[in-house]
Coordinates of C-alpha atoms in Angstrom, one line a residue:
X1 CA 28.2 -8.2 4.0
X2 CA 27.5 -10.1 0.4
X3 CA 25.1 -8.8 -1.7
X4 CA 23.4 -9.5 -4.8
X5 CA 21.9 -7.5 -7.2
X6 CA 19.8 -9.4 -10.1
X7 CA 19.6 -8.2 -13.2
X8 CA 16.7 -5.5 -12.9
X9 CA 14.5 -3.7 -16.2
X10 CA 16.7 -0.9 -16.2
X11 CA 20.4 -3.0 -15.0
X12 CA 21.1 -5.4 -17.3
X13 CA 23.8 -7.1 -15.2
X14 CA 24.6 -8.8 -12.3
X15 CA 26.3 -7.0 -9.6
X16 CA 27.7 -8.7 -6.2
X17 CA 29.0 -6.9 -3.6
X18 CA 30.9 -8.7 -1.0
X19 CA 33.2 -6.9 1.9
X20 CA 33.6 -5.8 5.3
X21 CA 33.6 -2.6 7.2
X22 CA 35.1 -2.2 10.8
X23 CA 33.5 1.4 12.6
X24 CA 34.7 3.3 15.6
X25 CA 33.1 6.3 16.8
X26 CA 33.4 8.6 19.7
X27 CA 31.5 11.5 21.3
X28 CA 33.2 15.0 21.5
X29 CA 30.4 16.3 23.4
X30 CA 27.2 15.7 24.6
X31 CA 25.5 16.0 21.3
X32 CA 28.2 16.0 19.0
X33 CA 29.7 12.4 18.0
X34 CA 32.8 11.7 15.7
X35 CA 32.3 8.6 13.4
X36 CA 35.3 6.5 11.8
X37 CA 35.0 3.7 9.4
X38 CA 37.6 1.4 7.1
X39 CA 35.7 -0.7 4.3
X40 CA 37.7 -3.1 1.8
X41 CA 34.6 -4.6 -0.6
X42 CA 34.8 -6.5 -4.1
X43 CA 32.6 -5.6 -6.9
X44 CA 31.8 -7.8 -9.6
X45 CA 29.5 -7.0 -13.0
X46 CA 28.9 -9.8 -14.8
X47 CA 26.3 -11.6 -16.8
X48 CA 26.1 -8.2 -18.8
X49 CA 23.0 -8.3 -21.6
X50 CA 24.6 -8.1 -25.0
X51 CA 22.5 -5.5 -26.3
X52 CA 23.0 -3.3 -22.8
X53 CA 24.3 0.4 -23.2
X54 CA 27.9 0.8 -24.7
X55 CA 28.9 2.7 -21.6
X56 CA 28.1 -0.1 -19.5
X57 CA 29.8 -2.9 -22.0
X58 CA 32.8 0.0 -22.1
X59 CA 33.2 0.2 -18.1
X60 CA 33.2 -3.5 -18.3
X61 CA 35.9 -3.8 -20.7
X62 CA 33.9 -4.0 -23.9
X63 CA 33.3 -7.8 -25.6
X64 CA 35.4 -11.2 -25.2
X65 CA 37.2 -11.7 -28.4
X66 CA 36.8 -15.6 -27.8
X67 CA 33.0 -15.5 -26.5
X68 CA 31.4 -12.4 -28.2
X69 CA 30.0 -11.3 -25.2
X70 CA 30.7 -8.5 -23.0
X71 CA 33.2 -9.3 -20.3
X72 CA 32.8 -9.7 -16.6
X73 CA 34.3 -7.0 -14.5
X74 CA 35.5 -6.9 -10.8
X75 CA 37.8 -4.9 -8.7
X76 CA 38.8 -4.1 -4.8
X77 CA 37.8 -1.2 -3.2
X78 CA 39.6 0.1 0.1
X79 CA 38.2 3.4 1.9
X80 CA 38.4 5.1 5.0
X81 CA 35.6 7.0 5.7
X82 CA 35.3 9.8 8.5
X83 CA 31.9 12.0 9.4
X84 CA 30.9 14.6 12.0
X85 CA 26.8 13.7 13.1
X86 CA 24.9 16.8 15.4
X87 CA 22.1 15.4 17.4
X88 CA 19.7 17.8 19.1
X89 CA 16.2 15.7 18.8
X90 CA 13.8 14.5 21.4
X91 CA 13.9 11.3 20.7
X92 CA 16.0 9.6 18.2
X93 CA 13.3 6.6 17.3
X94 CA 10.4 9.0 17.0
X95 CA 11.7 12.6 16.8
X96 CA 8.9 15.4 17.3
X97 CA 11.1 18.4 17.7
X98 CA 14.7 19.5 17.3
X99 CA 17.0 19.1 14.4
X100 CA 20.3 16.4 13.4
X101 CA 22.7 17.2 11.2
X102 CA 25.7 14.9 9.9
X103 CA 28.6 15.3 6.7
X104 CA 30.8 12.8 5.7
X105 CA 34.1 12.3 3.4
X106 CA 35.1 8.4 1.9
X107 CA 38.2 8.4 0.5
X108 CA 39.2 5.3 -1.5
X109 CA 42.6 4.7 -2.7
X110 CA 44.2 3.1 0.4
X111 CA 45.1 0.6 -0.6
X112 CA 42.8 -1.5 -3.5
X113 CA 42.2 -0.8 -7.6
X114 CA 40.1 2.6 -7.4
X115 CA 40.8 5.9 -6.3
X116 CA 37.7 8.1 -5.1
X117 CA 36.3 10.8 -3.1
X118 CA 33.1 10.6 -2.0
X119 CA 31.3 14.2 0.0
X120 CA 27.6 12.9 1.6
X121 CA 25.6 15.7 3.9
X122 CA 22.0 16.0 5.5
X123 CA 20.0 17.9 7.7
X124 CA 16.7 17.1 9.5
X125 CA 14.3 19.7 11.5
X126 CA 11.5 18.5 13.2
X127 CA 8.5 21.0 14.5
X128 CA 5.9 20.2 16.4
X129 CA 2.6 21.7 15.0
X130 CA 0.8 20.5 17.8
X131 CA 0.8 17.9 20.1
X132 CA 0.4 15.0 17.9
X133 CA 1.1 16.2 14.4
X134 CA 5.0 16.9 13.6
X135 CA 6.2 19.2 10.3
X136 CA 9.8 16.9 8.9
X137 CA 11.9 19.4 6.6
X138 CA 14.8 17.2 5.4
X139 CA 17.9 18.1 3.1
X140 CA 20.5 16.0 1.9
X141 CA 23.5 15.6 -0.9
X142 CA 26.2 14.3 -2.4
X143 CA 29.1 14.3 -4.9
X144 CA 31.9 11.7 -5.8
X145 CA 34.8 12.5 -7.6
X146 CA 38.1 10.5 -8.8
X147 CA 41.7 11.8 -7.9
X148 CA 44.8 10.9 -9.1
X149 CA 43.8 10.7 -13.0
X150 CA 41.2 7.6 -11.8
X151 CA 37.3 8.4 -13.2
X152 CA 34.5 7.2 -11.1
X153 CA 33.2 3.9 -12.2
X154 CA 30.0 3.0 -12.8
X155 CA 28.9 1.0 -10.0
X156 CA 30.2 3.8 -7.5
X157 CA 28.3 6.4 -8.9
X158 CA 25.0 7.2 -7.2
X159 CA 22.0 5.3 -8.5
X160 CA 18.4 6.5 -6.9
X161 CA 15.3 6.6 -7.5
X162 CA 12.1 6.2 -4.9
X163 CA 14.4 5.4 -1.8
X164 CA 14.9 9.1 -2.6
X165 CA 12.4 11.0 -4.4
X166 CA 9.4 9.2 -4.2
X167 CA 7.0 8.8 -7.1
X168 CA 9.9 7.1 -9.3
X169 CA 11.2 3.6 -9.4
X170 CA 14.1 2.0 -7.9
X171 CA 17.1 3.5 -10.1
X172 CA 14.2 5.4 -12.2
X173 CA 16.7 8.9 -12.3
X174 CA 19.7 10.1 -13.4
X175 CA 22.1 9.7 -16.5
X176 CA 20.3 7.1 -19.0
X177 CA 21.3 5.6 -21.9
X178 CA 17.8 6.5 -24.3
X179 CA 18.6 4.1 -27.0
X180 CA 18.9 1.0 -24.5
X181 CA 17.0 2.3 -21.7
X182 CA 19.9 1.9 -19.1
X183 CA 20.5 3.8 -16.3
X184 CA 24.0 5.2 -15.5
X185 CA 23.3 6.7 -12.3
X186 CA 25.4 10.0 -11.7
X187 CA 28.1 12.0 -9.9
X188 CA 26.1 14.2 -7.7
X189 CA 22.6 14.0 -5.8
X190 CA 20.4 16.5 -3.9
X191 CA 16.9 16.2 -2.6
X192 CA 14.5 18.4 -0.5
X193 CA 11.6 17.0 1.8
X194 CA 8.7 18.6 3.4
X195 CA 6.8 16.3 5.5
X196 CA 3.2 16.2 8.3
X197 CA 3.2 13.6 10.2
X198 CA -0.2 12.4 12.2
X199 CA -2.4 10.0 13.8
X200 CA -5.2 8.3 11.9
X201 CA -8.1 9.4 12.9
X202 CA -10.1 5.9 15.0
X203 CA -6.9 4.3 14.9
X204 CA -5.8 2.9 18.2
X205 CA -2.1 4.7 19.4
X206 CA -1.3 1.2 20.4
X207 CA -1.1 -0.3 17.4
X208 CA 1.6 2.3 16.2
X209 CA 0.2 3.7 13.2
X210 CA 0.1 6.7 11.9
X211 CA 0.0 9.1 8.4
X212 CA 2.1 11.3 6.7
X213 CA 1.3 13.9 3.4
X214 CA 4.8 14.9 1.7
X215 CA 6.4 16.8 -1.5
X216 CA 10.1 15.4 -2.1
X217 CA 12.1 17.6 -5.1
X218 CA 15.8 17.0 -6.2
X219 CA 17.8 15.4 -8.6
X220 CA 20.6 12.8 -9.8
X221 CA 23.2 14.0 -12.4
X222 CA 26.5 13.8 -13.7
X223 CA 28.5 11.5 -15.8
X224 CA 32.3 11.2 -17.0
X225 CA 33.9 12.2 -20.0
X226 CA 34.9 8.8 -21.2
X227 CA 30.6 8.2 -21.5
X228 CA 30.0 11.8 -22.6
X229 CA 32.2 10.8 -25.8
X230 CA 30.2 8.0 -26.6
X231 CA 27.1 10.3 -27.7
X232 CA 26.6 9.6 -31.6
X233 CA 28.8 6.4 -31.6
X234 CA 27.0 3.1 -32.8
X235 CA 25.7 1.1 -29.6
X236 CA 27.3 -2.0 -31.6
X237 CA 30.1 -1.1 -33.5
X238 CA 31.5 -5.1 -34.3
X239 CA 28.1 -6.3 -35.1
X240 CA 25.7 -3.2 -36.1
X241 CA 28.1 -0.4 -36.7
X242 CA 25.6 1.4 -38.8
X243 CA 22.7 0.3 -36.4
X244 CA 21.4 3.0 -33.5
X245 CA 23.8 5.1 -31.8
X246 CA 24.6 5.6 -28.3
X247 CA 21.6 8.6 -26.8
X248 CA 22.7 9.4 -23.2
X249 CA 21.1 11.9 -21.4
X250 CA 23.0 13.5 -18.1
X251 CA 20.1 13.1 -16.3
X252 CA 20.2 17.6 -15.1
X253 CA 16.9 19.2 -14.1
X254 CA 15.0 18.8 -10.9
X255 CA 11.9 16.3 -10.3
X256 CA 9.1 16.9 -7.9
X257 CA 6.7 14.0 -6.4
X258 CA 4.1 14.7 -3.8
X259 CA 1.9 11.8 -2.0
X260 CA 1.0 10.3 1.5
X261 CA 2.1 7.4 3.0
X262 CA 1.5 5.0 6.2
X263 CA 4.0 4.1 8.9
X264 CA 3.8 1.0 11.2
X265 CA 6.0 0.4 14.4
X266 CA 5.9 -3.4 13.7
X267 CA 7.4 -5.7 16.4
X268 CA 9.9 -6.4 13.4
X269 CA 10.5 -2.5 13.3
X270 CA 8.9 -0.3 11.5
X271 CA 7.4 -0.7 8.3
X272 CA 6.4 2.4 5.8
X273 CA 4.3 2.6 3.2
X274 CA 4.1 5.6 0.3
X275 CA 1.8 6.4 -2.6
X276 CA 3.6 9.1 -5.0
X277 CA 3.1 10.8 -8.2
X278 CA 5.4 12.3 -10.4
X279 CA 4.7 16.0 -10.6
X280 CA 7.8 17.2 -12.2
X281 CA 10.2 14.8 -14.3
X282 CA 11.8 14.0 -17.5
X283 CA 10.0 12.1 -20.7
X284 CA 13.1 9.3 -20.3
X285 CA 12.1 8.9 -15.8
X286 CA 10.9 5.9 -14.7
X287 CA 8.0 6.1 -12.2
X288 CA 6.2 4.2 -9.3
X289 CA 3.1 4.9 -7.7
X290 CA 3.3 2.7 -4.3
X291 CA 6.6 1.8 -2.4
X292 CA 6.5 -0.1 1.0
X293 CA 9.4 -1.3 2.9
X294 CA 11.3 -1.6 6.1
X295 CA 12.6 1.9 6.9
X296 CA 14.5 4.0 9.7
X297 CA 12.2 7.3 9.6
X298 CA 14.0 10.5 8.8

């Protein structure tokens, strides 16, 4: 894989990703599978706004004594990565009933420049209200933590937003820098889902369409000491040292969206639609009404 993230309202920095990851898995029964996986990536920040949050300059390796500007920043990342998934659905495209469940551990330090350990779980039920209309309940988390005297760095912490909760914008919770607007993402993640599912009324089954209503609640949070020490220090200490100071809330306290959304089975795959609204957030949140995409269905 190699991929590139542009500089976004709330990210301002560039930040490619290029690696490789090699997986292996194995059933230990007929519903229960084993998964394996080794990843070695490199991560790059760079082109990093001078006026973007101190704890992103900081992460980077604060400014270039010759340039002035904040430094670029890369490093190697080598993980194994091991998970148990339980699979008891009717169909694994289009699930109506049962339930699928699956944890994971990634531990990097094998090897590469960070050391990491990274917990991700979730849980899916599916009931069948009647023949055509399906109840989704859906649970999922996660928490990453450095060993060995190693904090997590910035661009392994969690970043989400409407992939997640829906209502809010790309990276539009978590830890954020107030004074810059910045988000830091967070250290641990947990989101709830309640779901109906249902054909559109004098819309042809062929043409694969079909409606959902839905109330997502959870939250993004956490952040490492070295940031948490930056609270009340001058964003720019060379230039503006009396200037604002470094605002950055943790990003704690759960948000609630509710909305509906369309889903297509495309010949491309299927294609999903959602319109959300905020009900329950934080003044510093970033929002979204409408999100469409391509998109596995949970």
């Amino acid at each position: 894989f190699y991929r590139i993230t542009q500089k976004y309202d709330f990210q301002p920095f560039e930040h490619t990703r290029a690696g490789g990851t090699v997986r292996l898995g194995a059933p230990l029964s007929e519903y229960l599978w084993l998964n394996t996986s080794y990843t070695l990536s490199y991560d790059q920040m760079s082109d990093i706004d001078r006026g973007a949050s101190r704890a992103i300059i900081e992460a980077a390796g604060g400014f270039d004594p010759v340039t002035g500007r904040p430094r670029d920043f890369d490093y190697w990342t080598s993980a194994i990565g091991t998970s148990l998934t339980y699979d008891r659905r009717n169909h694994t495209k289009t699930p109506t009933s049962g339930y699928y469940l699956n944890g994971g551990v990634d531990f990097a330090g094998a090897g590469g420049d960070v050391q990491y350990v990274r917990f991700q779980g979730e849980a899916r039920y599916y009931y069948p209200i009647t023949e055509r209309i399906t109840f989704v309940g859906r649970v999922a988390g996660g928490h990453i933590m450095g060993w060995g005297g190693d904090e997590v760095r910035l661009l392994d912490q969690f970043y989400k937003g409407g992939e997640t909760i829906r209502g809010f914008d790309r990276i539009g919770i978590g830890a954020r820098d107030l004074t810059t607007d910045d988000s830091l993402g967070g250290h641990t993640y947990y989101v709830g889902t309640a779901e109906v599912r249902f054909p559109i009324p004098f819309v042809p089954d062929e043409l694969g369409i079909s409606g959902a209503v839905f109330v997502d609640a959870g939250s993004l949070f956490g952040i490492s000491n070295s940031v948490k020490k930056l609270n009340g220090q001058p964003e720019d200490p060379i230039n503006d040292p009396t200037g604002p100071v470094v605002n950055i809330k943790d990003g704690a306290g759960i948000r609630v969206s509710a909305g509906f959304g369309i889903m297509w089975n495309s010949p491309l795959g299927p294609l999903r639609g959602d319109f959300g609204w905020a009900l329950v957030k934080e003044d510093y949140d970033k929002e979204q009404v409408f999100r469409f995409g391509a998109s596995t269905r949970f």
